[in-house]
Coordinates of C-alpha atoms in Angstrom, one line a residue:
M1 CA 31.7 43.5 -28.7
D2 CA 33.7 43.0 -31.9
T3 CA 32.4 45.5 -34.4
T4 CA 34.3 44.0 -37.4
V5 CA 31.9 43.2 -40.2
P6 CA 32.7 39.6 -41.4
T7 CA 33.0 38.5 -45.0
F8 CA 31.6 35.2 -46.3
S9 CA 32.0 33.5 -49.6
L10 CA 28.7 32.5 -51.1
A11 CA 30.3 29.6 -52.8
E12 CA 31.7 28.3 -49.5
L13 CA 28.3 28.8 -47.7
Q14 CA 26.7 26.7 -50.5
E15 CA 29.3 24.0 -49.7
G16 CA 28.2 24.0 -46.1
L17 CA 31.3 25.7 -44.8
H18 CA 31.6 28.2 -41.9
Q19 CA 28.1 27.4 -40.6
E20 CA 28.8 28.2 -36.9
E21 CA 30.4 31.5 -37.8
F22 CA 27.6 32.3 -40.2
R23 CA 24.9 31.4 -37.6
S24 CA 26.6 33.6 -35.0
C25 CA 26.8 36.5 -37.4
L26 CA 23.1 36.2 -38.3
A27 CA 22.1 36.1 -34.6
E28 CA 24.4 38.9 -33.4
T29 CA 24.5 41.5 -36.2
G30 CA 22.5 40.2 -39.2
L31 CA 25.1 42.0 -41.4
F32 CA 28.0 40.8 -43.6
Y33 CA 29.9 41.2 -46.8
L34 CA 29.6 38.5 -49.5
T35 CA 32.1 37.5 -52.1
D36 CA 31.9 34.9 -54.9
S37 CA 28.3 35.8 -55.5
G38 CA 28.8 36.0 -59.3
L39 CA 27.7 39.7 -59.1
S40 CA 30.6 42.0 -60.1
D41 CA 31.1 45.8 -60.1
A42 CA 30.7 45.6 -63.9
D43 CA 27.2 44.3 -63.5
Q44 CA 26.2 47.5 -61.7
K45 CA 28.1 49.9 -63.9
S46 CA 25.8 49.9 -66.9
A47 CA 22.6 50.2 -64.8
K48 CA 24.3 53.0 -62.7
D49 CA 25.4 54.8 -65.8
V50 CA 22.0 54.9 -67.5
A51 CA 20.3 55.9 -64.2
I52 CA 22.7 58.8 -63.5
D53 CA 22.4 60.0 -67.1
F54 CA 18.6 60.1 -66.7
F55 CA 18.8 61.8 -63.3
E56 CA 21.2 64.5 -64.7
H57 CA 19.9 64.9 -68.3
G58 CA 16.3 63.7 -68.3
T59 CA 13.8 66.4 -69.0
E60 CA 11.1 67.4 -66.5
E61 CA 8.5 65.8 -68.9
E62 CA 10.5 62.6 -69.1
K63 CA 10.8 62.5 -65.3
R64 CA 7.1 63.0 -64.8
A65 CA 6.4 60.3 -67.3
A66 CA 8.7 57.9 -65.3
T67 CA 7.1 58.7 -61.9
S68 CA 4.5 56.2 -60.7
T69 CA 1.1 57.5 -59.6
I70 CA 0.5 54.5 -57.4
P71 CA 1.2 55.4 -53.7
T72 CA 1.3 51.9 -52.3
I73 CA 4.2 50.7 -54.4
R74 CA 7.7 51.9 -55.3
R75 CA 8.3 52.2 -59.0
G76 CA 10.0 54.6 -61.3
F77 CA 11.7 57.9 -60.6
T78 CA 11.7 59.7 -57.2
G79 CA 13.1 63.2 -57.1
L80 CA 15.6 64.7 -54.7
E81 CA 14.3 65.0 -51.1
S82 CA 10.9 63.6 -52.2
E83 CA 10.9 61.0 -49.4
S84 CA 11.5 61.0 -45.7
T85 CA 12.6 57.9 -43.8
A86 CA 12.7 60.0 -40.7
Q87 CA 8.9 60.6 -40.9
I88 CA 8.0 56.9 -40.9
T89 CA 10.5 56.1 -38.1
N90 CA 9.5 59.0 -35.9
A91 CA 13.1 60.3 -36.1
G92 CA 12.1 63.8 -37.4
T93 CA 10.8 65.4 -40.6
Y94 CA 14.1 65.8 -42.5
S95 CA 14.2 64.4 -46.0
D96 CA 16.2 61.6 -47.5
Y97 CA 18.9 63.6 -49.4
S98 CA 18.8 61.3 -52.4
M99 CA 17.0 60.7 -55.6
C100 CA 16.0 57.2 -56.7
Y101 CA 14.8 54.8 -59.4
S102 CA 12.8 51.7 -58.4
M103 CA 11.9 48.5 -60.2
G104 CA 9.9 45.4 -59.4
L105 CA 8.5 42.4 -61.3
A106 CA 5.5 44.3 -62.6
D107 CA 4.0 47.8 -62.9
N108 CA 7.3 49.3 -63.9
V109 CA 7.7 52.8 -65.4
F110 CA 10.9 53.0 -67.5
P111 CA 12.6 56.1 -68.9
P112 CA 13.2 56.2 -72.6
G113 CA 16.0 54.7 -74.6
D114 CA 18.0 51.6 -73.6
F115 CA 17.0 51.9 -69.9
E116 CA 14.5 49.1 -69.8
R117 CA 16.8 46.5 -71.4
V118 CA 19.8 47.4 -69.2
W119 CA 17.7 47.5 -66.0
T120 CA 15.8 44.3 -66.7
H121 CA 19.1 42.4 -67.1
Y122 CA 20.5 43.9 -63.9
F123 CA 17.4 43.3 -61.9
G124 CA 17.5 39.6 -62.9
R125 CA 21.2 39.3 -61.9
M126 CA 20.4 40.9 -58.5
Y127 CA 17.3 38.8 -57.9
D128 CA 19.2 35.5 -58.5
V129 CA 21.9 36.4 -56.0
T130 CA 19.5 37.7 -53.4
Q131 CA 17.4 34.6 -53.6
E132 CA 20.4 32.4 -53.0
V133 CA 21.5 34.5 -50.0
A134 CA 18.0 34.0 -48.5
R135 CA 18.3 30.2 -49.1
Q136 CA 21.5 30.1 -47.2
V137 CA 20.1 32.1 -44.3
L138 CA 17.1 29.7 -44.1
K139 CA 19.4 26.7 -44.4
T140 CA 21.7 27.8 -41.6
T141 CA 18.9 28.6 -39.2
G142 CA 17.0 25.4 -40.0
T143 CA 14.0 27.3 -41.2
E144 CA 11.3 25.8 -43.5
P145 CA 8.8 28.5 -44.3
V146 CA 5.1 27.7 -44.8
G147 CA 4.9 26.4 -48.4
G148 CA 8.6 25.6 -48.6
V149 CA 11.8 27.5 -49.3
E150 CA 11.4 27.9 -53.1
S151 CA 7.9 29.2 -52.8
F152 CA 9.1 31.7 -50.2
V153 CA 12.0 33.1 -52.2
D154 CA 9.9 33.3 -55.4
C155 CA 8.4 36.5 -54.1
E156 CA 7.9 40.3 -54.6
P157 CA 11.3 41.8 -54.9
L158 CA 12.2 45.5 -55.2
L159 CA 15.3 47.1 -56.6
R160 CA 16.0 50.8 -55.6
F161 CA 19.0 52.6 -57.1
R162 CA 19.8 55.6 -54.9
Y163 CA 22.0 58.5 -55.9
F164 CA 23.3 60.6 -53.0
P165 CA 24.7 63.8 -54.5
E166 CA 26.9 66.2 -52.6
V167 CA 24.9 67.9 -49.9
P168 CA 24.5 71.6 -49.5
E169 CA 26.0 73.3 -46.4
D170 CA 22.6 73.2 -44.6
R171 CA 22.6 69.4 -44.9
S172 CA 26.2 69.0 -43.7
A173 CA 26.9 66.9 -40.5
E174 CA 27.2 70.1 -38.5
E175 CA 23.6 71.1 -39.4
Q176 CA 21.8 67.8 -40.1
P177 CA 23.9 64.7 -39.4
L178 CA 22.1 62.3 -41.6
R179 CA 21.2 61.9 -45.3
M180 CA 18.8 59.2 -44.3
A181 CA 17.4 58.3 -40.9
P182 CA 18.2 55.1 -39.0
H183 CA 15.9 52.2 -39.9
Y184 CA 15.8 48.4 -40.4
D185 CA 14.6 46.9 -43.6
L186 CA 11.2 45.3 -44.2
S187 CA 12.8 42.5 -46.2
M188 CA 14.0 38.9 -45.9
V189 CA 17.5 40.0 -47.0
T190 CA 18.8 43.1 -48.6
V191 CA 21.7 43.0 -51.0
I192 CA 23.6 46.2 -51.7
Q193 CA 26.1 47.2 -54.3
Q194 CA 27.5 50.6 -53.4
T195 CA 30.1 52.9 -55.0
P196 CA 32.6 54.7 -52.7
C197 CA 32.6 58.5 -52.2
P198 CA 35.6 59.8 -54.3
N199 CA 37.0 61.7 -51.3
G200 CA 37.0 58.6 -49.1
F201 CA 34.1 59.6 -46.8
V202 CA 32.1 56.5 -45.7
S203 CA 28.4 57.4 -45.6
L204 CA 26.7 54.1 -44.9
Q205 CA 26.8 52.9 -41.3
A206 CA 25.1 50.2 -39.3
E207 CA 24.5 49.8 -35.5
I208 CA 26.7 47.2 -33.9
G209 CA 27.0 46.9 -30.2
G210 CA 25.3 50.3 -29.6
A211 CA 27.5 52.3 -32.0
F212 CA 27.2 53.0 -35.7
V213 CA 30.0 51.4 -37.7
D214 CA 31.3 52.4 -41.1
L215 CA 30.4 50.1 -44.0
P216 CA 32.7 51.0 -46.9
A217 CA 32.3 49.7 -50.4
K218 CA 34.5 46.8 -51.2
P219 CA 35.5 45.7 -54.7
D220 CA 33.4 42.9 -56.1
A221 CA 31.8 42.3 -52.8
V222 CA 28.2 43.0 -51.9
L223 CA 26.9 44.0 -48.5
V224 CA 24.0 42.0 -47.0
F225 CA 21.5 43.3 -44.4
C226 CA 19.1 40.8 -42.9
G227 CA 15.6 42.4 -42.6
A228 CA 12.7 42.2 -40.2
I229 CA 11.1 39.3 -42.2
A230 CA 14.2 37.2 -41.6
T231 CA 13.8 37.8 -37.9
L232 CA 10.1 36.8 -38.0
V233 CA 10.3 33.8 -40.3
T234 CA 13.1 32.3 -38.3
G235 CA 11.4 32.8 -35.0
G236 CA 13.8 35.5 -33.8
Q237 CA 17.1 33.7 -34.8
V238 CA 18.2 36.5 -37.1
K239 CA 18.9 40.1 -36.2
A240 CA 17.7 43.0 -38.4
P241 CA 20.3 45.7 -38.0
R242 CA 19.5 49.4 -38.0
H243 CA 21.5 51.4 -40.4
H244 CA 21.6 55.0 -41.7
V245 CA 23.3 57.2 -44.2
A246 CA 25.5 59.9 -42.7
A247 CA 26.2 63.4 -44.0
P248 CA 29.7 64.7 -44.4
N249 CA 31.2 67.6 -42.5
R250 CA 31.5 70.9 -44.4
D251 CA 35.1 70.2 -45.2
Q252 CA 34.2 66.8 -46.6
I253 CA 31.3 67.8 -48.9
A254 CA 33.4 68.0 -52.1
G255 CA 33.7 64.5 -53.5
S256 CA 31.1 63.0 -51.1
G257 CA 28.6 61.8 -53.7
R258 CA 27.8 58.1 -53.9
T259 CA 25.4 55.6 -55.3
S260 CA 23.8 52.5 -53.9
S261 CA 21.9 49.7 -55.6
V262 CA 19.6 48.2 -53.0
F263 CA 17.8 44.9 -53.7
F264 CA 15.1 44.0 -51.2
L265 CA 13.9 40.4 -51.2
R266 CA 10.4 40.8 -49.8
P267 CA 7.8 38.1 -49.1
D268 CA 4.6 37.8 -51.0
S269 CA 2.0 40.3 -49.8
D270 CA 0.0 37.6 -48.1
F271 CA 2.9 36.4 -45.9
S272 CA 1.5 36.2 -42.4
F273 CA 3.4 36.9 -39.2
S274 CA 2.9 37.2 -35.5
V275 CA 2.3 40.7 -34.4
P276 CA 3.3 40.0 -30.7
L277 CA 6.6 38.4 -32.0
A278 CA 7.2 41.5 -34.1
R279 CA 6.8 43.7 -31.0
E280 CA 8.9 41.4 -28.9
C281 CA 11.7 41.6 -31.5
G282 CA 11.6 45.4 -31.2
F283 CA 9.9 46.3 -34.4
D284 CA 7.7 49.4 -34.4
I285 CA 4.4 48.1 -35.5
S286 CA 1.0 49.7 -35.0
L287 CA -1.2 46.9 -36.4
D288 CA -3.9 45.3 -34.3
G289 CA -4.6 41.6 -33.8
E290 CA -2.5 38.5 -33.3
T291 CA -1.4 38.1 -36.9
A292 CA -1.0 40.5 -39.9
T293 CA 0.2 40.2 -43.5
F294 CA 3.2 41.8 -45.1
K295 CA 0.8 43.9 -47.2
D296 CA -0.7 45.3 -44.1
W297 CA 2.7 46.3 -42.8
I298 CA 4.4 47.6 -45.9
E299 CA 1.6 49.7 -47.5
G300 CA 1.4 52.2 -44.6
N301 CA 5.2 52.8 -44.8
Y302 CA 5.1 53.3 -48.5
V303 CA 2.4 55.9 -48.3
N304 CA 3.9 57.7 -45.3
I305 CA 7.5 57.9 -46.7
R306 CA 6.4 60.4 -49.2
R307 CA 7.5 63.8 -48.0
T308 CA 4.7 66.3 -47.7
S309 CA 4.9 70.1 -47.9
E310 CA 4.2 70.3 -44.2
A311 CA 7.3 68.2 -43.5

């Protein structure tokens, strides 16, 4: 199988070009780079800069104040190794070696200073682009969600900015191969703006044809993962790829830090889907009954991803 990750122009998809290639990509890998989205590296820089400044220079009191106390949503600051994707995917108990800031449409907790203004602008830019990507996926697969396309994409998005600092030696690839465990996204689509590791190491990888393939940052291009909701709303026409974040070898640790702005376009909490179809598509779902809502599915993951002292 060809493991090359294709690149599409959003402007050309909007014009109806490359539909067969795009349809094949959605069905086979659910993963692609996107250019001409109107979202540039400069859009990310100001949001990245204020977040990194807060991570590195915010006081403990400021970080506590910017940490949400609501366990069923992701908002505000999350400290280094405070979460474990491995726990919710039954891949182990190791932590996510990252720290994070999260924002949605409501219930946000902002650090002091200019943070709220900068992030509100960036969130809006990311939301617009991600909604348009979802429209193109629905158009190409001939999918009309219940209530219509516009109602479906006017939803409950989430932006998570992750900072992956250089790992200590006990988290190098020789000791613990991953910074974050393999998983698929519980989203319609996920749009990612990432910065490269200064030393050239590629940390983000996705499974294509049974092997994990490097996904390097590309200038002024975003990376798109289709999520499990895309699979379910299109009746199985779209693949939700598994991906993980790899750790560097000991001799690659220096210069291996990176950041990733990850925008999840998630459906409204009352979005209903077929539990048998979810299982048929290979999703790990423990819910009972024939149908379930997105709220039923997501809340358990949100609570369980928090790393406990026992883990």
